[in-house]
Amino acid sequence: MGRTLAEKVWDAHIVRRGTDGAPDLLYIDLHLVHEVTSPQAFEGLRLAGRPVRRPDLTIATEDHNTPTLDIDLPIADRTSRTQIETLRRNAQEFGIRLHSLGDADQGIVHQVGPQLGLTMPGLTVVCGDSHTSTHGAFGALAFGIGTSEVEHVLATQTLPLAPFKTMAITVDGTLPKGTTSKDIILAIIAKIGTGGGQGYVLEYRGEAIRALSMEARMTICNMSIEAGARAGMIAPDETTFAYLQGRPHAPEGADWDAAVQYWRTLRTDDDAVFDAEVVLEASDLEPFVTWGTNPGQGLPLSASVPDPADMADENERVAAERALEYMGLTPGTPLRDIAVDTVFIGSCTNGRIEDLRSVAKLLRGRTRAENVRVLVVPSSARVRLQAEAEGLDKIFLDFGAEWRNAGCSMCLGMNPDQLQPGERAASTSNRNFEGRQGKGGRTHLVSPLVAAATAIRGTLSSVADLGPDVVAPDGSPLTDADRGLLSA
Amino acid sequence: MEKFTQHTGVGVPLRRSNVDTDQIIPAVYLKRVTRTGFEDALFAAWRGDPSFVLNQDAYTNGSVLVAGPDFGTGSSREHAVWALKDYGFRAVLSPRFADIFRGNSGKQGLLAAQIAQEDAELLWKVLEANPGTEVTVDLVAKQAHCADVTVPFQVDDYTRWRLMEGLDDIGLTMQHESEITAFEAERAAWRPRTLPAKHLPPVEVVAARPVAAPRHADDALA
Ligand code: SF4
């Protein structure tokens, strides 16, 4: 019988097959480290007198706690400063490569791997962070681990793992204009639920997925965890190879050829059987937004806030009632009428150059809605530099947005960028849990295009709401590149 | 990890069920960067109450906790086990453990031994009647002795073997080190290495400054 993509990558990393129900021991190709989940792992090594087995397969960056302003000044928050200083000491002591605040390669850990060309098809990638699933966009088996597993990987470069089940998520058709891969994944989560992927590695496939850029694929795989899955994968293809070629750590010469030859075998065999299958039609999709406090509580933007009384399932109803109370929303309110205080564009979900380009395209020549704070935070220092080289920063500043240094920023309330209690945000990040963006903050998860349209109008909006002049506000003709930006 | 075959220490009766990990160690302690020194965080919410069992002299040096059912439910934080161990506990006896807590315990050398509900009641009676009574936990015989009471406990064979051998997860894996080394020898050349580091040319990163949402980039400079 044929094998799925996930099974092929798994099989290629078995150091020792578990017998009698014991887990397989898997080799880990790439271990990404950041300041929040690593301190106790390093201390565990120190207490046991163990070295890091493969510093050359390990890389660290600072992201969760880092401020996005005044990055050359000492970090004000004591806990944040301690975590970052601890990482710096540990990296030095154990010989780990670290990209610190202020370094051109610093950024969110899930941006740093891909942009350096370290994330590749067919790898096993781990990090003490649940959004490690992002790297699955390259056809890598990538998943988040806990602190004691971080220590285990540091010490042995392996992990004992029980096998996952596999689920195929096929997205057919073509995405309509004004929708993005973010809308695909929000629709998938709304469809299968936040627990729907539990125990599975998801493989995204089908025409709509193949048409996506690497950035857009990363957005989808990033949020696999929000569907409860351990990992999400997309088979590598020419898009993947083109993204990788020439990056600092991409293979060169004969190694590149050998790699590509192998990577082409990394696809699910025609006769392979998935444990579960889900099908979605892309052309039916509309821009999606969440109304509640988990990523599964989402609806097309054209809908209204749901009425919990209409929900048959008791648990679902109770959860919805609680969510609406927290969100300060009344059933029946059209989602388009919801006014926001803040628009956050950034995170490892949607803080990449392509996201910034598509946002800039919409913001150019327009003005910010009054009383809306707009925060644009690149996912890495390189992305920031690239955006500045393209002049995007000018567009953001002209629009009235704030243009920040790289980091997790308002994706989570761990650094100075936070919502105030009761403040409402349209956010391109991945989690809308209570208090995630700051105590009492209310989050609506949206795509970058919806975020941009919302920044212009002040209420949750889609590109279509901006009127017919949407693509070329300056009167310039619509180019193929514009089309690509608005549909990718 | 220290080998665990038998342990004798003061028994602590914790007559509560459903002690979740938030009660074992509240979330605010998770911000620490250390692996040890969590003893003050253990049961932090209850420690202020003079009547709490660990605040009574006879039990302060306890090392065998006898708790009610559903111990260790809630968030998967490994800190719960660290806090118990840092305080000095070597074993927890309870009629039922949360799965993740039990898994975390076994990995870190804390024995999570499952006893019958009646036996928990028996032990509580002895420990409350004579505060400071010692409990001997015998992992070889899978029994706990306390005064004239002997109760059997359950622990899965794999965890028991690991505890008796003193093997943590890493120690277990390192028993197969030659296989890891052999695997590494076969690794394809194209697979990436982070060192020596390769970069695009270094560039200066300019710090963004707080601004009052300027309308134009030039305003910010003015
Ligand atoms: S951007 Fe958000 S989701 Fe991504 S790594 Fe940072 S905190 Fe986690």
XYZ file of C-alpha atoms and ligand atoms in Angstrom:
718
model
C 0.000 0.000 0.000
C 1.178 3.514 -0.722
C 2.200 5.981 1.919
C 1.120 9.513 2.681
C 3.543 12.431 2.675
C 3.613 12.497 6.480
C 4.355 8.778 6.653
C 7.228 9.121 4.179
C 8.887 11.851 6.203
C 8.284 9.927 9.407
C 9.772 6.711 8.039
C 12.884 8.518 6.825
C 13.667 9.615 10.389
C 13.246 6.441 12.407
C 16.403 5.855 14.384
C 14.843 2.954 16.196
C 11.439 1.439 15.682
C 9.451 1.022 18.875
C 8.297 -2.508 19.646
C 5.414 -3.616 21.868
C 3.657 -0.285 21.691
C 6.767 1.688 22.645
C 7.174 4.873 20.610
C 9.471 5.183 17.599
C 12.628 7.170 18.184
C 12.757 9.897 15.533
C 15.721 11.961 14.436
C 15.204 15.739 14.465
C 16.751 17.699 11.597
C 16.162 21.207 12.842
C 15.500 22.530 16.343
C 14.317 26.115 16.703
C 14.631 27.765 20.086
C 13.217 30.950 21.623
C 13.390 32.584 25.033
C 10.122 31.440 26.589
C 10.227 27.643 26.523
C 13.975 27.049 26.624
C 15.372 28.259 29.988
C 14.369 25.203 32.011
C 15.527 22.879 29.260
C 19.000 24.364 29.358
C 18.984 24.286 33.128
C 18.001 20.615 33.019
C 21.055 19.937 30.845
C 23.248 21.851 33.236
C 21.908 19.973 36.266
C 22.559 16.641 34.565
C 25.918 17.724 33.152
C 24.821 17.073 29.566
C 25.981 18.997 26.483
C 23.857 19.960 23.467
C 24.397 17.094 21.061
C 24.074 19.048 17.823
C 24.480 22.807 18.158
C 24.812 22.770 14.376
C 21.178 21.651 14.003
C 19.904 24.224 16.471
C 19.140 27.922 16.099
C 17.688 30.452 18.509
C 15.977 33.808 18.184
C 14.280 36.316 20.463
C 10.669 37.044 19.638
C 7.883 36.586 22.208
C 9.064 39.104 24.806
C 10.810 41.596 22.606
C 9.499 45.140 22.337
C 8.880 46.503 18.841
C 9.901 50.063 19.749
C 13.141 51.363 21.217
C 14.802 48.011 20.688
C 18.207 49.535 21.350
C 17.195 50.493 24.903
C 17.144 48.084 27.858
C 13.950 46.041 28.042
C 11.744 47.610 30.697
C 9.782 44.562 31.851
C 11.817 42.514 34.316
C 10.447 39.080 33.468
C 10.932 39.693 29.761
C 14.430 40.963 30.281
C 15.328 37.964 32.438
C 14.047 35.494 29.862
C 15.986 37.167 27.091
C 19.178 37.512 29.090
C 18.876 33.869 30.119
C 18.630 32.804 26.486
C 21.690 34.865 25.635
C 23.691 33.242 28.426
C 22.518 29.761 27.500
C 23.298 30.246 23.819
C 26.786 31.347 24.703
C 27.376 28.542 27.184
C 26.071 25.764 24.943
C 27.386 27.119 21.656
C 24.019 27.833 20.040
C 23.601 30.295 17.193
C 21.368 33.130 18.404
C 19.839 36.025 16.513
C 19.281 38.701 19.109
C 17.193 41.824 19.063
C 18.864 44.299 16.729
C 20.379 41.592 14.507
C 19.212 41.583 10.878
C 18.225 37.910 11.163
C 16.197 38.324 14.349
C 12.488 37.721 14.088
C 9.659 35.382 14.916
C 11.098 31.909 15.089
C 8.756 30.607 12.356
C 9.913 33.286 9.960
C 13.596 32.899 10.715
C 13.791 29.221 9.688
C 12.217 29.692 6.257
C 13.930 32.971 5.398
C 17.386 31.552 6.075
C 16.589 28.539 3.927
C 16.913 26.214 6.917
C 13.339 24.970 6.637
C 13.184 22.491 3.758
C 11.015 19.667 2.452
C 11.420 16.295 4.094
C 12.817 17.554 7.391
C 11.642 16.968 10.914
C 11.424 20.385 12.586
C 10.588 21.007 16.237
C 10.347 24.039 18.481
C 8.912 24.699 21.913
C 6.021 26.541 20.316
C 2.754 25.183 18.996
C 2.882 27.178 15.749
C 5.882 25.178 14.585
C 3.334 23.613 12.243
C 4.081 26.645 9.993
C 7.130 24.851 8.575
C 4.905 22.066 7.249
C 4.205 24.370 4.298
C 7.513 23.132 2.865
C 6.613 19.463 3.206
C 8.471 19.158 6.504
C 7.020 17.303 9.468
C 7.021 20.134 11.982
C 5.416 20.291 15.380
C 5.511 22.041 18.720
C 6.967 20.369 21.806
C 7.027 20.974 25.572
C 9.971 22.100 27.646
C 11.126 18.632 28.717
C 11.013 17.580 25.059
C 13.112 20.630 24.203
C 15.673 19.347 26.679
C 15.420 15.870 25.178
C 16.105 17.160 21.685
C 18.960 19.358 22.858
C 20.577 16.359 24.552
C 19.898 13.637 21.992
C 18.677 15.277 18.732
C 15.853 12.722 18.807
C 12.359 12.356 20.237
C 10.377 9.264 21.133
C 7.047 9.733 19.356
C 3.827 7.791 19.057
C 2.545 7.759 15.461
C -0.076 10.292 14.331
C -3.153 9.649 12.240
C -3.404 11.356 8.859
C -6.161 13.590 7.501
C -6.440 14.896 3.952
C -7.937 18.350 3.567
C -8.623 18.938 -0.090
C -9.377 22.477 -1.212
C -10.648 22.484 -4.798
C -11.351 25.397 -7.116
C -10.002 28.932 -7.169
C -10.069 31.547 -4.437
C -12.318 34.496 -5.254
C -10.786 37.967 -5.333
C -10.493 39.541 -1.920
C -10.047 36.213 -0.152
C -6.770 34.735 1.004
C -5.323 31.566 2.440
C -6.259 32.932 5.879
C -9.902 32.630 4.874
C -9.284 29.038 3.785
C -7.874 28.027 7.137
C -10.477 29.956 9.151
C -13.179 28.217 7.110
C -11.536 24.828 7.698
C -11.388 25.412 11.443
C -15.006 26.587 11.545
C -15.909 23.435 9.623
C -14.011 20.764 11.566
C -13.878 22.573 14.927
C -10.990 23.404 17.216
C -10.718 19.747 18.204
C -11.362 18.310 14.725
C -7.733 17.713 13.975
C -6.820 16.154 17.303
C -4.320 13.334 16.911
C -3.881 14.042 13.191
C -1.281 15.380 10.866
C -3.246 17.336 8.272
C -2.222 17.342 4.632
C -3.596 20.275 2.646
C -3.991 19.474 -1.029
C -5.993 20.297 -4.109
C -5.999 22.956 -6.781
C -6.486 25.952 -4.490
C -3.554 24.931 -2.309
C -1.236 24.313 -5.262
C -1.983 27.823 -6.520
C -0.796 29.427 -3.278
C 2.565 31.098 -2.733
C 4.867 29.800 0.005
C 3.851 32.661 2.282
C 0.190 31.838 1.853
C 0.873 28.139 2.460
C 2.666 28.998 5.672
C -0.417 30.884 6.875
C -2.516 27.753 6.431
C -0.087 25.331 8.044
C 0.522 27.819 10.868
C -3.060 27.514 12.051
C -3.260 23.701 11.888
C -2.852 23.780 15.639
C -5.999 25.901 15.933
C -7.855 22.931 14.452
C -6.319 20.796 17.191
C -3.838 19.077 14.869
C -0.260 18.415 15.821
C 1.023 19.367 12.390
C -0.054 20.404 8.902
C 1.784 19.676 5.669
C 1.757 20.586 2.002
C 3.661 18.503 -0.524
C 6.627 20.400 -1.985
C 6.487 21.513 -5.627
C 8.100 24.046 -7.979
C 6.779 26.910 -5.819
C 8.624 25.455 -2.851
C 11.865 24.922 -4.755
C 11.772 28.429 -6.211
C 11.278 29.939 -2.745
C 14.237 28.002 -1.364
C 16.794 28.285 -4.103
C 19.504 30.815 -3.344
C 18.593 31.319 0.310
C 21.614 31.381 2.637
C 21.312 27.797 3.853
C 19.693 26.199 0.804
C 21.772 23.360 -0.658
C 24.019 24.266 -3.572
C 25.392 22.517 -6.663
C 25.189 18.726 -6.577
C 23.537 18.832 -3.158
C 20.732 20.973 -4.555
C 20.146 18.519 -7.391
C 20.147 15.558 -5.035
C 17.793 17.362 -2.715
C 15.310 18.325 -5.427
C 15.356 14.812 -6.799
C 14.440 13.487 -3.360
C 11.934 16.251 -2.658
C 9.999 15.326 -5.782
C 9.275 11.930 -4.205
C 7.671 13.631 -1.217
C 4.042 13.387 -2.210
C 1.264 11.141 -1.044
C 1.086 8.020 -3.210
C -2.086 7.640 -5.278
C -3.046 4.464 -3.449
C -2.276 5.773 0.023
C -5.176 5.870 2.454
C -5.814 8.702 4.891
C -7.506 8.056 8.222
C -9.904 10.904 7.504
C -10.758 13.230 4.608
C -12.330 16.674 4.371
C -13.197 18.554 1.183
C -13.711 22.296 0.758
C -14.591 24.358 -2.326
C -12.471 27.506 -2.536
C -14.732 29.372 -4.938
C -17.514 29.351 -2.322
C -15.323 31.145 0.189
C -15.833 34.672 1.411
C -13.638 36.688 3.735
C -13.934 35.056 7.138
C -13.871 36.672 10.570
C -14.178 35.256 14.055
C -16.863 36.558 16.398
C -16.015 34.526 19.511
C -13.144 33.519 21.716
C -11.858 30.465 19.933
C -10.709 30.235 16.321
C -13.559 27.873 15.454
C -16.111 30.579 16.221
C -15.896 32.178 12.805
C -18.310 33.158 10.025
C -18.230 34.789 6.599
C -18.087 38.562 6.948
C -21.514 38.890 5.327
C -23.129 37.031 8.244
C -24.358 38.385 11.566
C -23.355 37.632 15.123
C -24.992 34.249 15.813
C -27.689 33.748 18.400
C -26.671 31.125 20.974
C -30.361 30.283 21.400
C -30.294 28.787 17.879
C -27.528 26.353 18.780
C -28.694 22.807 19.329
C -25.566 21.590 21.046
C -25.577 22.470 24.748
C -21.804 22.886 25.056
C -21.662 24.989 21.926
C -24.460 27.219 23.185
C -22.884 27.794 26.564
C -19.517 28.515 24.935
C -21.149 30.973 22.526
C -23.015 32.787 25.297
C -19.848 33.183 27.268
C -17.907 34.280 24.196
C -20.478 36.917 23.243
C -20.484 38.304 26.732
C -16.720 38.579 26.730
C -16.696 40.048 23.237
C -19.456 42.523 24.100
C -21.538 41.518 21.076
C -25.301 41.228 20.567
C -26.773 38.398 18.500
C -28.039 39.544 15.120
C -25.575 42.415 14.709
C -24.163 42.283 11.172
C -20.461 41.497 11.480
C -19.787 44.390 9.092
C -21.198 46.831 11.674
C -18.648 45.916 14.340
C -16.330 48.864 14.950
C -12.772 48.223 16.080
C -10.259 50.263 18.077
C -7.129 48.607 16.789
C -5.963 46.840 13.657
C -2.964 44.564 14.117
C -1.119 43.358 11.046
C 1.667 40.963 11.882
C 2.536 37.643 13.631
C 3.901 34.357 12.326
C 0.548 33.861 10.607
C 0.445 37.025 8.494
C 3.485 39.206 9.057
C 5.415 38.238 5.935
C 6.481 40.424 3.048
C 3.637 39.274 0.845
C 1.124 40.152 3.547
C 2.661 43.593 3.932
C 2.610 44.121 0.174
C -1.038 43.240 -0.149
C -1.914 45.515 2.767
C 0.166 48.375 1.374
C -1.571 47.960 -1.958
C -4.903 48.689 -0.305
C -3.730 51.416 2.032
C -1.865 53.403 -0.584
C -3.396 56.821 -1.090
C -6.114 56.212 1.478
C -6.641 57.500 4.988
C -7.002 55.710 8.254
C -10.405 55.578 9.904
C -10.563 58.036 12.761
C -9.875 56.632 16.220
C -8.435 53.396 14.885
C -4.903 52.546 15.875
C -3.107 50.597 13.172
C -0.039 48.578 14.024
C 2.063 47.021 11.279
C 4.690 44.651 12.626
C 6.937 42.673 10.287
C 7.633 39.077 11.258
C 11.388 39.555 11.066
C 13.991 42.257 10.786
C 14.713 41.106 7.213
C 11.071 41.450 6.289
C 11.160 44.971 7.704
C 14.244 45.813 5.673
C 12.722 44.328 2.547
C 9.509 46.296 3.050
C 11.497 49.485 3.518
C 13.490 48.763 0.371
C 10.164 48.539 -1.481
C 8.876 51.743 0.103
C 6.032 50.021 1.936
C 6.935 51.744 5.202
C 6.147 55.116 3.590
C 2.730 53.877 2.569
C 1.991 52.667 6.107
C 3.209 55.883 7.710
C 1.347 58.060 5.192
C -1.768 56.110 5.973
C -1.330 56.825 9.668
C -0.202 53.388 10.769
C 2.643 52.624 13.144
C 5.573 50.776 11.602
C 7.385 48.662 14.151
C 10.430 46.470 14.599
C 10.016 42.710 14.286
C 8.579 40.341 16.891
C 5.457 38.543 18.079
C 4.113 41.907 19.208
C 0.372 42.060 19.754
C -0.136 38.395 18.879
C 0.186 37.694 22.590
C 0.197 39.784 25.733
C 3.772 39.108 26.692
C 5.443 42.283 25.471
C 4.446 45.958 25.597
C 2.088 45.746 22.569
C -1.225 44.915 24.217
C -4.904 45.704 24.022
C -6.486 47.575 26.901
C -9.425 45.944 28.712
C -12.497 46.137 26.487
C -10.515 47.257 23.447
C -11.506 45.542 20.203
C -9.066 44.509 17.503
C -9.106 43.124 14.004
C -5.977 41.007 14.055
C -4.144 38.963 11.451
C -2.781 36.675 14.183
C -4.003 33.196 15.044
C -5.594 33.126 18.485
C -8.627 34.981 19.772
C -8.650 33.476 23.268
C -9.789 35.638 26.170
C -6.960 37.946 27.129
C -4.610 36.658 24.438
C -3.784 40.146 23.142
C -3.927 41.740 26.579
C -6.197 41.409 29.598
C -9.811 42.024 28.621
C -8.877 42.612 24.956
C -11.336 41.461 22.266
C -9.925 39.866 19.158
C -11.432 39.275 15.730
C -9.160 37.100 13.601
C -9.038 38.277 9.999
C -6.965 38.101 6.839
C -4.518 40.898 5.958
C -6.936 42.180 3.310
C -9.805 42.375 5.774
C -7.455 44.018 8.281
C -6.498 46.657 5.716
C -10.097 47.322 4.633
C -11.078 47.550 8.312
C -8.311 50.061 8.980
C -9.750 52.226 6.212
C -13.427 51.969 7.177
C -13.219 51.480 10.933
C -15.642 48.556 10.954
C -14.947 44.952 9.940
C -14.792 45.215 6.156
C -13.764 43.356 3.051
C -11.953 44.596 -0.004
C -15.276 44.716 -1.851
C -16.573 47.268 0.667
C -13.959 49.727 -0.532
C -15.816 50.240 -3.789
C -14.881 49.835 -7.434
C -11.648 51.834 -7.281
C -10.201 49.259 -4.939
C -7.297 47.992 -6.921
C -5.960 51.227 -8.250
C -6.827 54.108 -5.950
C -4.282 56.250 -7.741
C -5.933 55.569 -11.091
C -3.168 53.323 -12.351
C -4.303 50.332 -14.367
C -4.737 46.945 -12.794
C -1.690 44.787 -13.471
C -1.272 41.045 -13.250
C 0.917 41.604 -10.229
C -1.935 43.463 -8.527
C -4.256 40.609 -9.272
C -1.779 38.187 -7.814
C -1.417 40.259 -4.679
C -5.097 40.527 -4.139
C -5.882 36.892 -4.615
C -2.827 35.130 -3.215
C 17.950 10.598 37.913
C 18.158 8.953 41.344
C 17.126 5.291 41.508
C 13.899 4.699 43.390
C 13.290 1.326 45.011
C 12.085 2.186 48.464
C 11.422 5.448 50.255
C 10.471 6.212 53.841
C 9.292 9.622 54.947
C 6.592 11.555 56.780
C 3.147 11.030 55.268
C 0.992 14.079 54.523
C -2.784 13.593 54.416
C -4.304 15.908 51.788
C -8.019 15.309 52.092
C -9.016 16.970 48.869
C -10.114 15.621 45.522
C -9.601 17.252 42.137
C -6.423 19.060 43.065
C -5.615 20.585 39.674
C -2.225 21.831 38.540
C -3.310 25.433 39.118
C -3.712 24.573 42.780
C -0.436 22.668 42.850
C 1.331 25.682 41.360
C -0.434 28.877 40.211
C 0.290 30.274 36.763
C 2.201 33.318 37.989
C 5.134 31.091 38.904
C 5.475 29.908 35.312
C 7.354 33.066 34.399
C 10.464 31.882 36.187
C 13.426 30.699 34.187
C 14.758 28.185 36.687
C 14.161 24.488 36.968
C 14.504 24.298 40.723
C 13.438 26.400 43.676
C 9.687 25.994 43.205
C 9.139 24.750 46.779
C 7.612 28.073 47.845
C 5.163 27.888 44.939
C 3.715 24.506 45.912
C 0.048 24.841 46.878
C 0.726 28.594 47.076
C -2.934 29.541 47.447
C -3.303 27.351 50.531
C 0.009 28.011 52.197
C -1.231 31.264 53.734
C -3.838 29.341 55.703
C -2.364 28.260 59.072
C -4.656 25.240 59.180
C -3.347 23.918 55.856
C -1.707 20.569 56.422
C 1.799 21.571 55.313
C 1.703 24.473 57.769
C 1.464 22.080 60.697
C 4.821 21.295 62.216
C 4.395 17.550 62.189
C 3.832 17.502 58.422
C 6.182 20.233 57.261
C 8.928 17.782 56.379
C 6.590 15.412 54.597
C 7.771 13.466 51.562
C 4.847 11.130 50.859
C 1.616 12.867 49.875
C -1.672 11.002 50.244
C -4.276 12.865 48.202
C -7.860 12.371 47.079
C -8.923 11.285 43.592
C -8.205 13.207 40.355
C -4.900 14.640 41.424
C -3.041 16.738 38.855
C -5.869 17.574 36.457
C -5.899 20.743 34.345
C -3.056 22.356 32.455
C -0.164 20.121 31.485
C 2.474 22.296 33.191
C 5.533 20.267 34.170
C 6.082 22.806 36.942
C 3.551 20.898 39.070
C 5.949 17.976 39.356
C 8.940 20.263 39.848
C 7.177 22.034 42.728
C 6.302 18.756 44.463
C 9.836 17.449 44.042
C 11.459 20.702 45.103
C 9.375 20.696 48.250
C 10.746 17.258 49.030
C 7.999 14.893 47.943
C 9.168 11.589 46.489
C 5.782 9.921 46.101
C 2.130 10.880 45.710
C -0.550 8.311 46.538
C -4.008 8.956 45.113
C -7.007 6.902 43.975
C -6.808 8.523 40.518
C -4.313 10.713 38.643
C -4.719 12.867 35.576
C -2.905 11.135 32.698
C -0.550 13.946 31.809
C 0.415 14.534 35.411
C 1.155 10.849 35.871
C 3.253 10.831 32.703
C 5.190 13.926 33.767
C 5.812 12.424 37.211
C 7.267 9.195 35.908
C 9.573 11.121 33.613
C 10.950 13.146 36.482
C 11.377 10.572 39.209
C 8.274 11.329 41.262
C 6.277 8.183 41.999
C 2.561 8.569 41.281
C 1.114 5.503 42.963
C -2.536 4.628 42.561
C -4.301 3.267 45.632
C -7.888 2.253 46.367
C -10.224 4.913 47.763
C -10.741 2.867 50.977
C -6.994 2.633 51.405
C -6.652 6.390 51.052
C -9.204 6.738 53.858
C -7.232 4.243 55.960
C -3.972 6.109 55.474
C -5.603 9.481 56.166
C -6.948 8.129 59.470
C -3.534 6.909 60.602
C -1.726 10.061 59.479
C -4.279 12.366 61.062
C -4.436 10.422 64.324
C -0.658 10.423 64.685
C 0.766 13.399 62.791
C 4.322 12.775 61.683
C 3.881 9.049 61.109
C 6.194 7.794 58.397
C 5.093 5.977 55.294
C 7.346 3.496 53.550
C 6.752 3.215 49.838
C 8.162 -0.023 48.501
C 8.285 0.091 44.725
C 9.674 -3.442 44.471
C 6.710 -4.951 46.309
C 4.273 -2.249 45.099
C 3.103 -1.655 48.657
C 2.952 1.227 51.085
C 3.346 0.631 54.834
C 2.209 3.059 57.480
C 2.130 2.038 61.149
C 0.309 -1.301 61.067
C -1.420 -0.613 57.759
C -0.164 -2.051 54.488
C -1.831 -1.066 51.231
C -1.021 -2.216 47.703
C -0.598 0.356 44.936
C -0.533 0.292 41.175
C 2.032 1.746 38.845
C 2.566 0.642 35.274
C 5.453 -1.741 34.711
C 7.320 0.561 32.363
C 7.291 3.523 34.750
C 8.218 1.237 37.640
C 11.181 -0.136 35.740
C 12.355 3.361 34.806
C 12.084 4.619 38.362
C 13.927 1.585 39.718
C 16.690 2.000 37.128
C 16.770 5.756 37.712
C 16.350 6.418 33.989
C 14.881 9.684 32.798
C 13.706 10.023 29.187
C 17.050 11.296 28.061
C 18.919 8.535 29.869
C 16.671 5.991 28.184
C 17.286 7.416 24.754
C 21.013 7.600 25.360
C 21.012 3.831 25.821
C 20.600 3.833 22.042
C 23.298 6.336 21.349
C 25.163 4.094 18.945
C 22.031 3.888 16.812
C 21.719 7.682 16.811
C 25.345 7.985 15.749
C 24.842 5.411 12.983
C 21.766 7.324 11.764
C 23.722 10.576 11.707
C 26.473 8.977 9.622
C 23.914 8.237 6.884
C 22.315 11.692 6.857
C 22.199 13.211 3.372
C 24.578 16.092 2.688
C 21.786 18.450 1.594
C 20.139 18.425 4.998
C 20.752 21.801 6.588
C 23.134 22.810 9.330
C 22.819 26.035 11.238
C 26.580 26.239 11.765
C 28.723 27.631 10.326
C 26.169 30.412 10.041
C 25.355 31.765 6.592
C 23.574 35.075 6.173
C 22.649 37.721 3.755
C 25.022 40.630 4.261
C 24.639 42.225 7.699
C 22.659 45.451 7.696
C 21.977 47.927 10.420
C 18.558 47.576 11.998
C 17.155 50.945 12.977
C 15.013 51.051 16.107
C 11.417 52.176 15.616
C 10.403 54.969 17.986
C 7.095 55.701 19.650
C 5.107 58.163 17.565
C 1.700 59.725 17.895
C 0.427 58.040 14.757
C 1.977 60.503 12.292
C 0.109 61.317 9.122
C 3.320 61.451 7.147
C 6.729 59.974 7.524
C 8.147 63.488 7.260
C 6.043 64.679 10.193
C 7.675 62.109 12.362
C 11.056 63.530 11.548
C 10.018 67.148 11.971
S 3.638 35.409 16.488
Fe 2.174 34.665 17.983
S 1.727 32.574 17.417
Fe 3.568 33.186 16.344
S 5.240 32.477 17.599
Fe 4.804 34.585 18.199
S 3.336 34.445 19.867
Fe 3.406 32.436 18.876
